GROMACS .gro file of N, CA, C and O in nm:
model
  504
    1UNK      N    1  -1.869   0.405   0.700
    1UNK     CA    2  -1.797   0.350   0.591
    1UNK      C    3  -1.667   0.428   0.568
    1UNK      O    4  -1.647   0.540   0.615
    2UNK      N    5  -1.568   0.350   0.483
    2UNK     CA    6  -1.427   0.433   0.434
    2UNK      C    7  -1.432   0.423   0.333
    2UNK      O    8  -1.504   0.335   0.285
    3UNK      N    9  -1.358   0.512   0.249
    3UNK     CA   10  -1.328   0.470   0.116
    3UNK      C   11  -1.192   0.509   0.097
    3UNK      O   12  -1.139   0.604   0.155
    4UNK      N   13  -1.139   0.437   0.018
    4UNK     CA   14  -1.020   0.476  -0.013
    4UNK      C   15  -0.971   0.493  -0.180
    4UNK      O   16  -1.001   0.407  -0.264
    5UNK      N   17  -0.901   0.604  -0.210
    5UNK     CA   18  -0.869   0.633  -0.330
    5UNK      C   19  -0.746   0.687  -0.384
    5UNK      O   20  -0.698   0.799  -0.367
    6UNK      N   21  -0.698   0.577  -0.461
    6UNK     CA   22  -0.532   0.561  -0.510
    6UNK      C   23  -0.499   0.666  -0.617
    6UNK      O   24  -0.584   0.717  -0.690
    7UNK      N   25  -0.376   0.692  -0.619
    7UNK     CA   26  -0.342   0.788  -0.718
    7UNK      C   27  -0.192   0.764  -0.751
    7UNK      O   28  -0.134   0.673  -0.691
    8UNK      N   29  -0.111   0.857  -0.863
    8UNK     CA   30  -0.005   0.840  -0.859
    8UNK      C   31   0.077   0.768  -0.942
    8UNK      O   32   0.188   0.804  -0.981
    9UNK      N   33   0.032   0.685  -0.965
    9UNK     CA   34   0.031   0.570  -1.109
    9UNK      C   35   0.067   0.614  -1.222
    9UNK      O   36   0.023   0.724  -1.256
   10UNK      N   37   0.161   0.538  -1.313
   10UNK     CA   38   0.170   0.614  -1.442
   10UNK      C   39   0.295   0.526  -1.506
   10UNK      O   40   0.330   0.415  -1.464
   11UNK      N   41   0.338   0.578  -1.584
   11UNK     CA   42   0.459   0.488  -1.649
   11UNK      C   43   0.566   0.528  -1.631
   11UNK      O   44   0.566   0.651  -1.634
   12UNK      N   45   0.696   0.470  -1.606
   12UNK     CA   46   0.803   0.571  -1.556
   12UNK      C   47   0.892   0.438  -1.633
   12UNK      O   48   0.853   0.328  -1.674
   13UNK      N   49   1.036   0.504  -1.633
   13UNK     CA   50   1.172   0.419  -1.697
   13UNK      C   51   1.248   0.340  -1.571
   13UNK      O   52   1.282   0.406  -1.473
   14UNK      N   53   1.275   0.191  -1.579
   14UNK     CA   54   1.353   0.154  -1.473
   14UNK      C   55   1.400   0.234  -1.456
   14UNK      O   56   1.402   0.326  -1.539
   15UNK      N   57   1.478   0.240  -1.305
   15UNK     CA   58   1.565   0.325  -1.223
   15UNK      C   59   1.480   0.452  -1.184
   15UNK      O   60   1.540   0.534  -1.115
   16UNK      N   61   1.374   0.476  -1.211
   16UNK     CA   62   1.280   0.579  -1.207
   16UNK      C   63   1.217   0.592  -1.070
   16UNK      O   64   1.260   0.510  -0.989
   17UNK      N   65   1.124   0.680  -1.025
   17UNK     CA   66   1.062   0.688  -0.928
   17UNK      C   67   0.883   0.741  -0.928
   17UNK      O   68   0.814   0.817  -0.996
   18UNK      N   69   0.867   0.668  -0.831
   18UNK     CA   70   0.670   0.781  -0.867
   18UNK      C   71   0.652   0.742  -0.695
   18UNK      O   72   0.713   0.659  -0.626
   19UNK      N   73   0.552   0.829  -0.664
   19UNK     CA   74   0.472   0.842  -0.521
   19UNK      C   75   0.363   0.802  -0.539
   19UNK      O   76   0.304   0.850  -0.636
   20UNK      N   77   0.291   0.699  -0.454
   20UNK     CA   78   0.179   0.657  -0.484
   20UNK      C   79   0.094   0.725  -0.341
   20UNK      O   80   0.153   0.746  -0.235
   21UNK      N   81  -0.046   0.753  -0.362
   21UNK     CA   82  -0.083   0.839  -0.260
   21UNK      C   83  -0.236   0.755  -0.267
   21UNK      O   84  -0.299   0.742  -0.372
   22UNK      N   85  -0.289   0.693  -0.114
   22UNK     CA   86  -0.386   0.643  -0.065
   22UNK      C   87  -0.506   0.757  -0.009
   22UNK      O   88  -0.480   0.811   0.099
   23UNK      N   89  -0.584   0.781  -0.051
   23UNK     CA   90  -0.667   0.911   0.038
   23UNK      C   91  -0.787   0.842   0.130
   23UNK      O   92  -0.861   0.755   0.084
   24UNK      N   93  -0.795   0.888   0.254
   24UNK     CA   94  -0.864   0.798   0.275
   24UNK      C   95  -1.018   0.851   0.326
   24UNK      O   96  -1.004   0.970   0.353
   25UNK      N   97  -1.108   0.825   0.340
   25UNK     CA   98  -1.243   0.920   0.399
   25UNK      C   99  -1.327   0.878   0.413
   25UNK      O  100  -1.351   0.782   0.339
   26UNK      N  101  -1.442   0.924   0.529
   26UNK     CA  102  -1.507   0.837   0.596
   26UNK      C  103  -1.441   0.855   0.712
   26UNK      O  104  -1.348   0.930   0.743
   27UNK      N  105  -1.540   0.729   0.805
   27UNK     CA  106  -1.480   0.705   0.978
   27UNK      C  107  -1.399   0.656   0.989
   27UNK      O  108  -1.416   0.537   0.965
   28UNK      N  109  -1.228   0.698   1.038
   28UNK     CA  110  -1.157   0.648   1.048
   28UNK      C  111  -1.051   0.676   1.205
   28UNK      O  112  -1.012   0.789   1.233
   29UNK      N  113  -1.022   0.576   1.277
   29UNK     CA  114  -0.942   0.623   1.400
   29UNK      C  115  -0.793   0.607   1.411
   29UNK      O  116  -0.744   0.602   1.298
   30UNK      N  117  -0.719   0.600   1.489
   30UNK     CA  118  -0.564   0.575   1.523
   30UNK      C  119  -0.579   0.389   1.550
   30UNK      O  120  -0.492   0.318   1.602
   31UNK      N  121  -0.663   0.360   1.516
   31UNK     CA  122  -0.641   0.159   1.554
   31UNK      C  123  -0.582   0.136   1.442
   31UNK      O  124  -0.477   0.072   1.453
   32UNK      N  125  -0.630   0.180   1.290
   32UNK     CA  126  -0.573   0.135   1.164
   32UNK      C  127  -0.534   0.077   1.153
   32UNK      O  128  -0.494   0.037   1.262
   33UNK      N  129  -0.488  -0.007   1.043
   33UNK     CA  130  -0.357  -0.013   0.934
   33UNK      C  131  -0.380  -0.029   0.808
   33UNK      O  132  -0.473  -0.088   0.755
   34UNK      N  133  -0.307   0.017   0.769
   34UNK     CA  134  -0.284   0.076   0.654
   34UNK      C  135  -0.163  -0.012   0.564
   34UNK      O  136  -0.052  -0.043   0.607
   35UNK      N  137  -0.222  -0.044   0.420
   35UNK     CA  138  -0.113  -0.141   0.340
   35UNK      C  139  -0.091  -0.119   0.240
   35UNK      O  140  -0.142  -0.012   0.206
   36UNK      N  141  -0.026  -0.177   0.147
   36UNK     CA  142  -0.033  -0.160  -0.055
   36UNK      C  143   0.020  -0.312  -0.075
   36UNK      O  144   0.122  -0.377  -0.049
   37UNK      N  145  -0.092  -0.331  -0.129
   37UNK     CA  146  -0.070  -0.483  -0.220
   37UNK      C  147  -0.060  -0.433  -0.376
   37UNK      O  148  -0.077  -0.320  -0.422
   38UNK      N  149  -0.030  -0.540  -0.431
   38UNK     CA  150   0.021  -0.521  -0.586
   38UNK      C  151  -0.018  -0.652  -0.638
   38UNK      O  152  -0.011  -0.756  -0.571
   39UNK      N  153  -0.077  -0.640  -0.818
   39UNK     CA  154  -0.131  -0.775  -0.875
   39UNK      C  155  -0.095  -0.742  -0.990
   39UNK      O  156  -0.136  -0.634  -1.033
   40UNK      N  157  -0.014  -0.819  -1.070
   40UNK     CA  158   0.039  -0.835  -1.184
   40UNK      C  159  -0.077  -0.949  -1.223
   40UNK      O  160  -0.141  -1.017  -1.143
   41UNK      N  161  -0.084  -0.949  -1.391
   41UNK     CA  162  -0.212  -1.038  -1.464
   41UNK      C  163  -0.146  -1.147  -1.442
   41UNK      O  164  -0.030  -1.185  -1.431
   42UNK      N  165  -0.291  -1.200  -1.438
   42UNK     CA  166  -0.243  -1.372  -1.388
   42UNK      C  167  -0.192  -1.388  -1.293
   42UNK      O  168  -0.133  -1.495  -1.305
   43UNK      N  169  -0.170  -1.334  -1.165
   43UNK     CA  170  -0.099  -1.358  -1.033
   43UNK      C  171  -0.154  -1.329  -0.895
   43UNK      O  172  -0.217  -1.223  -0.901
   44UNK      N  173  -0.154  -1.360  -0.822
   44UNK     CA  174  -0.223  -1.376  -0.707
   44UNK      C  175  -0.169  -1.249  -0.642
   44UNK      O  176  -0.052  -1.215  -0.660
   45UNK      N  177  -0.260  -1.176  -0.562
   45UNK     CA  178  -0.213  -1.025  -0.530
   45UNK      C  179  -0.116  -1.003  -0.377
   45UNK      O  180  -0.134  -1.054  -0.267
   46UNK      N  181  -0.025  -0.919  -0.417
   46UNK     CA  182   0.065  -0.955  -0.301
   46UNK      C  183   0.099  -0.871  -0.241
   46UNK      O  184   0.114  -0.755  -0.277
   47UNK      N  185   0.121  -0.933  -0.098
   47UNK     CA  186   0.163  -0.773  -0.003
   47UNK      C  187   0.314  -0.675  -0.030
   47UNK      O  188   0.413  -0.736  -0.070
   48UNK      N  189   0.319  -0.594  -0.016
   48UNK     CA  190   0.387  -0.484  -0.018
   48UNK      C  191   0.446  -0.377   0.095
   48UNK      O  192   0.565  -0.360   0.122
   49UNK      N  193   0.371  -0.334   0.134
   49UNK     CA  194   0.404  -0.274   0.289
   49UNK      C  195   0.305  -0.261   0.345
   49UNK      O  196   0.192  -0.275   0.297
   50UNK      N  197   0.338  -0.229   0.473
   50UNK     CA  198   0.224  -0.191   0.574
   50UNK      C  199   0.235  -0.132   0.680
   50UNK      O  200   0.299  -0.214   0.745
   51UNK      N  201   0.215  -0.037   0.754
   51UNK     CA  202   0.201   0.095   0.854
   51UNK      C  203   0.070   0.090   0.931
   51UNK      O  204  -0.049   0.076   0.907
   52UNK      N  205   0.188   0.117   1.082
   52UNK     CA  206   0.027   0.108   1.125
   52UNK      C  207  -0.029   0.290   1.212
   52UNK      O  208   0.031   0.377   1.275
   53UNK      N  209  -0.173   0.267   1.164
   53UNK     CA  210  -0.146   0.437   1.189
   53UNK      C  211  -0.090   0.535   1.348
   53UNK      O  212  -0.041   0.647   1.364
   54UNK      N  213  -0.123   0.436   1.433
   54UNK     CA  214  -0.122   0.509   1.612
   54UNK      C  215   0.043   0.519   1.583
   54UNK      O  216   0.083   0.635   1.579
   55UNK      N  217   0.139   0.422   1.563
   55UNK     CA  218   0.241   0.443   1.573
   55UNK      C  219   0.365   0.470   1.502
   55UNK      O  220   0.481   0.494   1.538
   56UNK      N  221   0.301   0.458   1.381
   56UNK     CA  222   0.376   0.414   1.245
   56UNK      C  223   0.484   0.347   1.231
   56UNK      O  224   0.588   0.395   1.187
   57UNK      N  225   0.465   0.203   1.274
   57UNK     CA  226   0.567   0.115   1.288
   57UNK      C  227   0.531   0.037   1.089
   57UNK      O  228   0.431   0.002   1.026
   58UNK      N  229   0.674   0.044   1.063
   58UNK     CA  230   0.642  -0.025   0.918
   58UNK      C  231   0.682  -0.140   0.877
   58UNK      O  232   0.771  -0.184   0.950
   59UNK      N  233   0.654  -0.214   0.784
   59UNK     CA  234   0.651  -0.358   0.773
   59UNK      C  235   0.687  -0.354   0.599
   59UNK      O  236   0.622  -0.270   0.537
   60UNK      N  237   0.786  -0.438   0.517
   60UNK     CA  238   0.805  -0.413   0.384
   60UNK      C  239   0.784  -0.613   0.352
   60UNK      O  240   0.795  -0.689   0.447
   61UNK      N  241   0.764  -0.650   0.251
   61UNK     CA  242   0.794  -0.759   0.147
   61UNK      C  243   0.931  -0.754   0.113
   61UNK      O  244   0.968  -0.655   0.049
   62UNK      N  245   1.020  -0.847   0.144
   62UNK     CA  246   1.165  -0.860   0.093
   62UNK      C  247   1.202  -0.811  -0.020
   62UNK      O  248   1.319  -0.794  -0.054
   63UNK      N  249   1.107  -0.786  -0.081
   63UNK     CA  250   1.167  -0.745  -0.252
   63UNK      C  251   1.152  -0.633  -0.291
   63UNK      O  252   1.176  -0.594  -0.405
   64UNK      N  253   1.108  -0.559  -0.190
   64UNK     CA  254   1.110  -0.376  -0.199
   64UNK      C  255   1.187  -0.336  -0.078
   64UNK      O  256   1.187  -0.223  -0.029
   65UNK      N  257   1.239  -0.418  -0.044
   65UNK     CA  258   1.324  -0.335   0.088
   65UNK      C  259   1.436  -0.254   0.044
   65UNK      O  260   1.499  -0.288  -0.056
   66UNK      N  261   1.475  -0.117   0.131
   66UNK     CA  262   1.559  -0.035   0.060
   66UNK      C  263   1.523   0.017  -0.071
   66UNK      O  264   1.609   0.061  -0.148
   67UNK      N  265   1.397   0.013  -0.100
   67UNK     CA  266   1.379   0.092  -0.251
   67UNK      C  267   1.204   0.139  -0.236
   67UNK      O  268   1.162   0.237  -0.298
   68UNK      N  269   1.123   0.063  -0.157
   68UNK     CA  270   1.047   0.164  -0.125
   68UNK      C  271   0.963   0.207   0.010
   68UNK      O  272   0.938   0.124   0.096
   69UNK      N  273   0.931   0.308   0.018
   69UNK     CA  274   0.912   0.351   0.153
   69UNK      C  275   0.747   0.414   0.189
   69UNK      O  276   0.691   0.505   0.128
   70UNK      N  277   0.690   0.331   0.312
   70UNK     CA  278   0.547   0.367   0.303
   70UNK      C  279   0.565   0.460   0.458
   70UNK      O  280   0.638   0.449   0.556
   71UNK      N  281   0.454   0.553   0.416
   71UNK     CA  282   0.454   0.681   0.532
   71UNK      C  283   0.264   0.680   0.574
   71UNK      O  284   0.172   0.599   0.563
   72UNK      N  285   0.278   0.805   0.619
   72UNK     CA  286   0.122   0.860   0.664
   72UNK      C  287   0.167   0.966   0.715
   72UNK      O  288   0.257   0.993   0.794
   73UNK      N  289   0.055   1.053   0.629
   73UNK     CA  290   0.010   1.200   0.729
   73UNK      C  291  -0.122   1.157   0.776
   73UNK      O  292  -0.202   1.076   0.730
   74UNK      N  293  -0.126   1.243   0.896
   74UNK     CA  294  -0.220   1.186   0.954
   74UNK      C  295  -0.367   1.348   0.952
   74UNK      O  296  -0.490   1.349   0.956
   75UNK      N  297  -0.282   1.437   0.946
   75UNK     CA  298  -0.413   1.507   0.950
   75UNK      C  299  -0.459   1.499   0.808
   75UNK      O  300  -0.566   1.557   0.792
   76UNK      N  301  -0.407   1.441   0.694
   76UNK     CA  302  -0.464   1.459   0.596
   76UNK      C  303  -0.503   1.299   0.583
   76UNK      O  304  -0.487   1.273   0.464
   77UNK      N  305  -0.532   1.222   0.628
   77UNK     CA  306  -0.586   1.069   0.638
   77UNK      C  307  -0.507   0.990   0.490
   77UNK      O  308  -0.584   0.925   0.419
   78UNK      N  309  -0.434   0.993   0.468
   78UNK     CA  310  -0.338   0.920   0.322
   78UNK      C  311  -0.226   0.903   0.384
   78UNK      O  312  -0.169   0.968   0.472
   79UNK      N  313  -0.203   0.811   0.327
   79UNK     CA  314  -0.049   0.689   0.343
   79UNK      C  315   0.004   0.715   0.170
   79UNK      O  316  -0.064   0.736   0.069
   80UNK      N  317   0.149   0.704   0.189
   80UNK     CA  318   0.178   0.710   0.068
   80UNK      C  319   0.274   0.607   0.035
   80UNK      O  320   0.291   0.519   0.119
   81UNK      N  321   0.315   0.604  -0.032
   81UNK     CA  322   0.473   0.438  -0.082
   81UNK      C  323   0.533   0.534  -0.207
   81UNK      O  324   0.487   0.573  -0.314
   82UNK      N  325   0.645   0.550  -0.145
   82UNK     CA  326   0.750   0.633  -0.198
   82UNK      C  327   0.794   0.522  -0.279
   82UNK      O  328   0.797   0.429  -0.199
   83UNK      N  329   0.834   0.474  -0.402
   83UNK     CA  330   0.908   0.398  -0.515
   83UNK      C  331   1.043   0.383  -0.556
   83UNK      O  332   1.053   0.279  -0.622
   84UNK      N  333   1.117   0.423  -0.548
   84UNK     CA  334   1.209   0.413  -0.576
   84UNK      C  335   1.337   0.322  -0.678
   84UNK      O  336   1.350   0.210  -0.627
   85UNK      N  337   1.413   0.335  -0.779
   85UNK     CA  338   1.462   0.228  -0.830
   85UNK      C  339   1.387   0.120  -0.877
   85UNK      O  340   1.411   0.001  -0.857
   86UNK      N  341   1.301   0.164  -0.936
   86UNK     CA  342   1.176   0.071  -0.963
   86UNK      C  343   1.222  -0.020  -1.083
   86UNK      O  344   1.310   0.032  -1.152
   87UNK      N  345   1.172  -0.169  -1.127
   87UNK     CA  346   1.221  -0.261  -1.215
   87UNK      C  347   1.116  -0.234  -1.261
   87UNK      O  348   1.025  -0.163  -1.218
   88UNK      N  349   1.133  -0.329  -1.409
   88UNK     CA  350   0.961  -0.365  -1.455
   88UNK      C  351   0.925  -0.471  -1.365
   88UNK      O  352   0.806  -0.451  -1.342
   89UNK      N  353   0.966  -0.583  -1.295
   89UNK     CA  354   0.889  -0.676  -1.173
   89UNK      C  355   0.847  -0.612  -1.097
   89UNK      O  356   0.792  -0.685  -1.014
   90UNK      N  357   0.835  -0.491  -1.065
   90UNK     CA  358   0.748  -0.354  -0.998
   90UNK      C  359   0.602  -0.331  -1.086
   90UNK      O  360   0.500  -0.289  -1.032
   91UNK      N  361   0.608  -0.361  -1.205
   91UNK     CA  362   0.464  -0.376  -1.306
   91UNK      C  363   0.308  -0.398  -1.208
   91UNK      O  364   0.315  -0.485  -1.122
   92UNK      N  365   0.246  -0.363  -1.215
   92UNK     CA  366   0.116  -0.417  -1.141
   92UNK      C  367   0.024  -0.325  -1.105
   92UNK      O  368   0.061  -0.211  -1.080
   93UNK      N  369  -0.110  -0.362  -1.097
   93UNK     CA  370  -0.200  -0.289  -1.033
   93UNK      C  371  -0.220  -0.247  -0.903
   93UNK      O  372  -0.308  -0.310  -0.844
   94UNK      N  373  -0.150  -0.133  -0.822
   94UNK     CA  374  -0.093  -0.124  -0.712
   94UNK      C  375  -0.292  -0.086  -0.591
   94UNK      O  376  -0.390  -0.030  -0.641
   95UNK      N  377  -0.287  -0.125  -0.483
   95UNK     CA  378  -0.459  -0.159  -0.432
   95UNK      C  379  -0.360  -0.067  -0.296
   95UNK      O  380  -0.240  -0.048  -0.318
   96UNK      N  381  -0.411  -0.026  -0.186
   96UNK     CA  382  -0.441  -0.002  -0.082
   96UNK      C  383  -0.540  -0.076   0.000
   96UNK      O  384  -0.629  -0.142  -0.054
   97UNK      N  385  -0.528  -0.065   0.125
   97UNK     CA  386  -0.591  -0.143   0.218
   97UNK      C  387  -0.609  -0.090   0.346
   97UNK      O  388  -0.510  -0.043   0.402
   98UNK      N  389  -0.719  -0.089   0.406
   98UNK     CA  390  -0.719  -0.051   0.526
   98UNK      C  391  -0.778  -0.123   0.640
   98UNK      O  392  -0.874  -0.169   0.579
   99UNK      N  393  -0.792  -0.168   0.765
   99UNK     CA  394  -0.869  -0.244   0.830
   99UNK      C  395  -0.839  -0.150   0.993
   99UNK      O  396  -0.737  -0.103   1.044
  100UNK      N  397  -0.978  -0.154   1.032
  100UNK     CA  398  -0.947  -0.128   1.232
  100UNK      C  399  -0.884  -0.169   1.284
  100UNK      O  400  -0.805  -0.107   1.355
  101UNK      N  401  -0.891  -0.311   1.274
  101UNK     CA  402  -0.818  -0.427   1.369
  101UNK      C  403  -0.747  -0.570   1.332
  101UNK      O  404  -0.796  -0.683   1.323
  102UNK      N  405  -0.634  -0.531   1.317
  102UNK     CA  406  -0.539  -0.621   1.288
  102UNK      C  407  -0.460  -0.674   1.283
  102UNK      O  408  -0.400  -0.634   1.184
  103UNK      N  409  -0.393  -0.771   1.338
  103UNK     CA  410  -0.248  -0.805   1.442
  103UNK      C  411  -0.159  -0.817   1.338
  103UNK      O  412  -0.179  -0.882   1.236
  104UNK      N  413  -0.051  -0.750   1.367
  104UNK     CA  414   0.053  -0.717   1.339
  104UNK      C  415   0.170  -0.832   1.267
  104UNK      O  416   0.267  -0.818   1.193
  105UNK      N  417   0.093  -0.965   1.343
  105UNK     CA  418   0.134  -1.080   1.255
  105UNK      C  419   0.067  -1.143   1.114
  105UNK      O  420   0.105  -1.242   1.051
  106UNK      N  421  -0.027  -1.068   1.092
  106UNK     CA  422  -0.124  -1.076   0.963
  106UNK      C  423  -0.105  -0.934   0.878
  106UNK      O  424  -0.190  -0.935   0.790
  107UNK      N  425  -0.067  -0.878   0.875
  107UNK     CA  426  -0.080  -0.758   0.846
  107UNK      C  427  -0.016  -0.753   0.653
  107UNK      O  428  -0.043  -0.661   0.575
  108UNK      N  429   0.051  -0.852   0.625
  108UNK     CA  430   0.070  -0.934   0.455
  108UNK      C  431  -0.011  -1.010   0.447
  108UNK      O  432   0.019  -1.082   0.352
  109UNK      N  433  -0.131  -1.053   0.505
  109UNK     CA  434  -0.251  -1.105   0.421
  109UNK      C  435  -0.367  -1.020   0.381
  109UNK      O  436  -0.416  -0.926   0.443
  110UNK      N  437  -0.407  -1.076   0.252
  110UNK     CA  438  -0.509  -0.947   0.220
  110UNK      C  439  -0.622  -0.951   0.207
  110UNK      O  440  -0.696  -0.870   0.152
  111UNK      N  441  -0.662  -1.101   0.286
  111UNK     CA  442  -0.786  -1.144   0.320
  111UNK      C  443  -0.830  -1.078   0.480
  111UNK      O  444  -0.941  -1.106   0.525
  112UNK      N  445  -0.737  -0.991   0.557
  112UNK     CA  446  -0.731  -0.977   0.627
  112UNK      C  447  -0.786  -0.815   0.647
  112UNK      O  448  -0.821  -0.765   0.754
  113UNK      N  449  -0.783  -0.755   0.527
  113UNK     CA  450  -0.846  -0.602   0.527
  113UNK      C  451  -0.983  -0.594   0.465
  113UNK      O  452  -1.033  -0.664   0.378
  114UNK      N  453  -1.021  -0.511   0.518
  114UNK     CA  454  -1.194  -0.476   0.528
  114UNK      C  455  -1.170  -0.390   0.375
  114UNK      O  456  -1.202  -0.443   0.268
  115UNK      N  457  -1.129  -0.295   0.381
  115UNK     CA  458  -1.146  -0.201   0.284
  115UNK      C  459  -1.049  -0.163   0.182
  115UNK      O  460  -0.930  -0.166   0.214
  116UNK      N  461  -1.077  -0.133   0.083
  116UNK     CA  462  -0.985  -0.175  -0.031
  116UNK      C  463  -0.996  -0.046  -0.129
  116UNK      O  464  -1.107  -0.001  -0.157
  117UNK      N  465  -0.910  -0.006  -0.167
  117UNK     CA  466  -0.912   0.127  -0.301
  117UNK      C  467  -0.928   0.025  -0.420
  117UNK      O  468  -0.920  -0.098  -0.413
  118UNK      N  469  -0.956   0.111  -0.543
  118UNK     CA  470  -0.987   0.056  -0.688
  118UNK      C  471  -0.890  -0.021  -0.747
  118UNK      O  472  -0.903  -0.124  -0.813
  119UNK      N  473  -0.736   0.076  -0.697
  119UNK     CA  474  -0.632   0.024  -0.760
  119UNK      C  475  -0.567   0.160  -0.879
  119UNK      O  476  -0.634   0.236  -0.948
  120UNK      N  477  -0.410   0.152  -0.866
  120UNK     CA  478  -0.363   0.229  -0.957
  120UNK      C  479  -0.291   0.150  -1.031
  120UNK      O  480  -0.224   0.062  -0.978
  121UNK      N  481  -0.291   0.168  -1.171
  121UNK     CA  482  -0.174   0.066  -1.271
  121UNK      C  483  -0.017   0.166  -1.219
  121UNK      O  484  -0.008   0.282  -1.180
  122UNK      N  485   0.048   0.101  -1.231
  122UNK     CA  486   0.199   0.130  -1.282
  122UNK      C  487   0.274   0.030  -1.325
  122UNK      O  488   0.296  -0.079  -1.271
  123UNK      N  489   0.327   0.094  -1.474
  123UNK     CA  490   0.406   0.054  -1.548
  123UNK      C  491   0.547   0.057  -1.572
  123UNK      O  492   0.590   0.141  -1.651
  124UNK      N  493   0.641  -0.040  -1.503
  124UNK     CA  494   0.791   0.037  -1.524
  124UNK      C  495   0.868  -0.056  -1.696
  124UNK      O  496   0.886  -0.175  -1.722
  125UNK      N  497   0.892   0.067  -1.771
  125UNK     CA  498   0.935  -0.005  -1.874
  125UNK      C  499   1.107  -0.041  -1.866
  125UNK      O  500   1.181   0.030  -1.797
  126UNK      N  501   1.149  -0.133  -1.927
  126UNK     CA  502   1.364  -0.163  -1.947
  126UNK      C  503   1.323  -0.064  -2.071
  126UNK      O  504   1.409  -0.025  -2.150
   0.00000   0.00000   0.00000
């Protein structure tokens, strides 16, 4: 089994910044990938970025491009999503995701990952 556990979350002022940090533990190899979806109330949960771990090739949602940035250390098994310039349309319950095996053309669906963190809130206030 994996588990994964989000952190990082908190309330910050537009134009602000926070690090969100995925931990991950359990059996885990270099096939990965690794994601962050986001769900605002009432809204269907949506992809965000995604990294994949053997190579760390990264993948963003049009509406965080240039403002935020997803990584991995690898001896410490966590991916993180650097924030940046954050709006309040940044608002949401931010999830992690992880799966073994997963093509690279699916990798924004989130029916598509096995394993899932609890979720961190962040709040960006105007």
């Amino acid at each position: 089994q994996v588990q994964l556990v989000e952190s990082g979350g908190g309330l910050v002022q537009a134009g602000g910044s926070l690090r969100l940090s995925c931990a991950a533990s359990g059996r885990t190899d270099s096939t990965y990938a690794a994601s962050w979806f986001r769900q605002a109330p009432g809204t269907e949960r949506k992809f965000v970025a995604a990294i994949r771990w053997s190579g760390g090739n990264t993948y963003y949602a049009d509406s965080v491009k240039g403002r935020f940035t997803i990584s991995r250390d690898n001896a410490k098994n966590t991916v993180y999503l650097q924030m940046n310039n954050l709006e309040p349309e940044d608002t949401a319950v931010y999830y992690c995701a992880a799966d073994p095996l997963i093509s690279s053309k699916r990798l924004n669906v989130a029916n598509e990952y096995f394993y899932w963190g609890q979720g961190t809130q962040v709040t960006v206030s105007s």
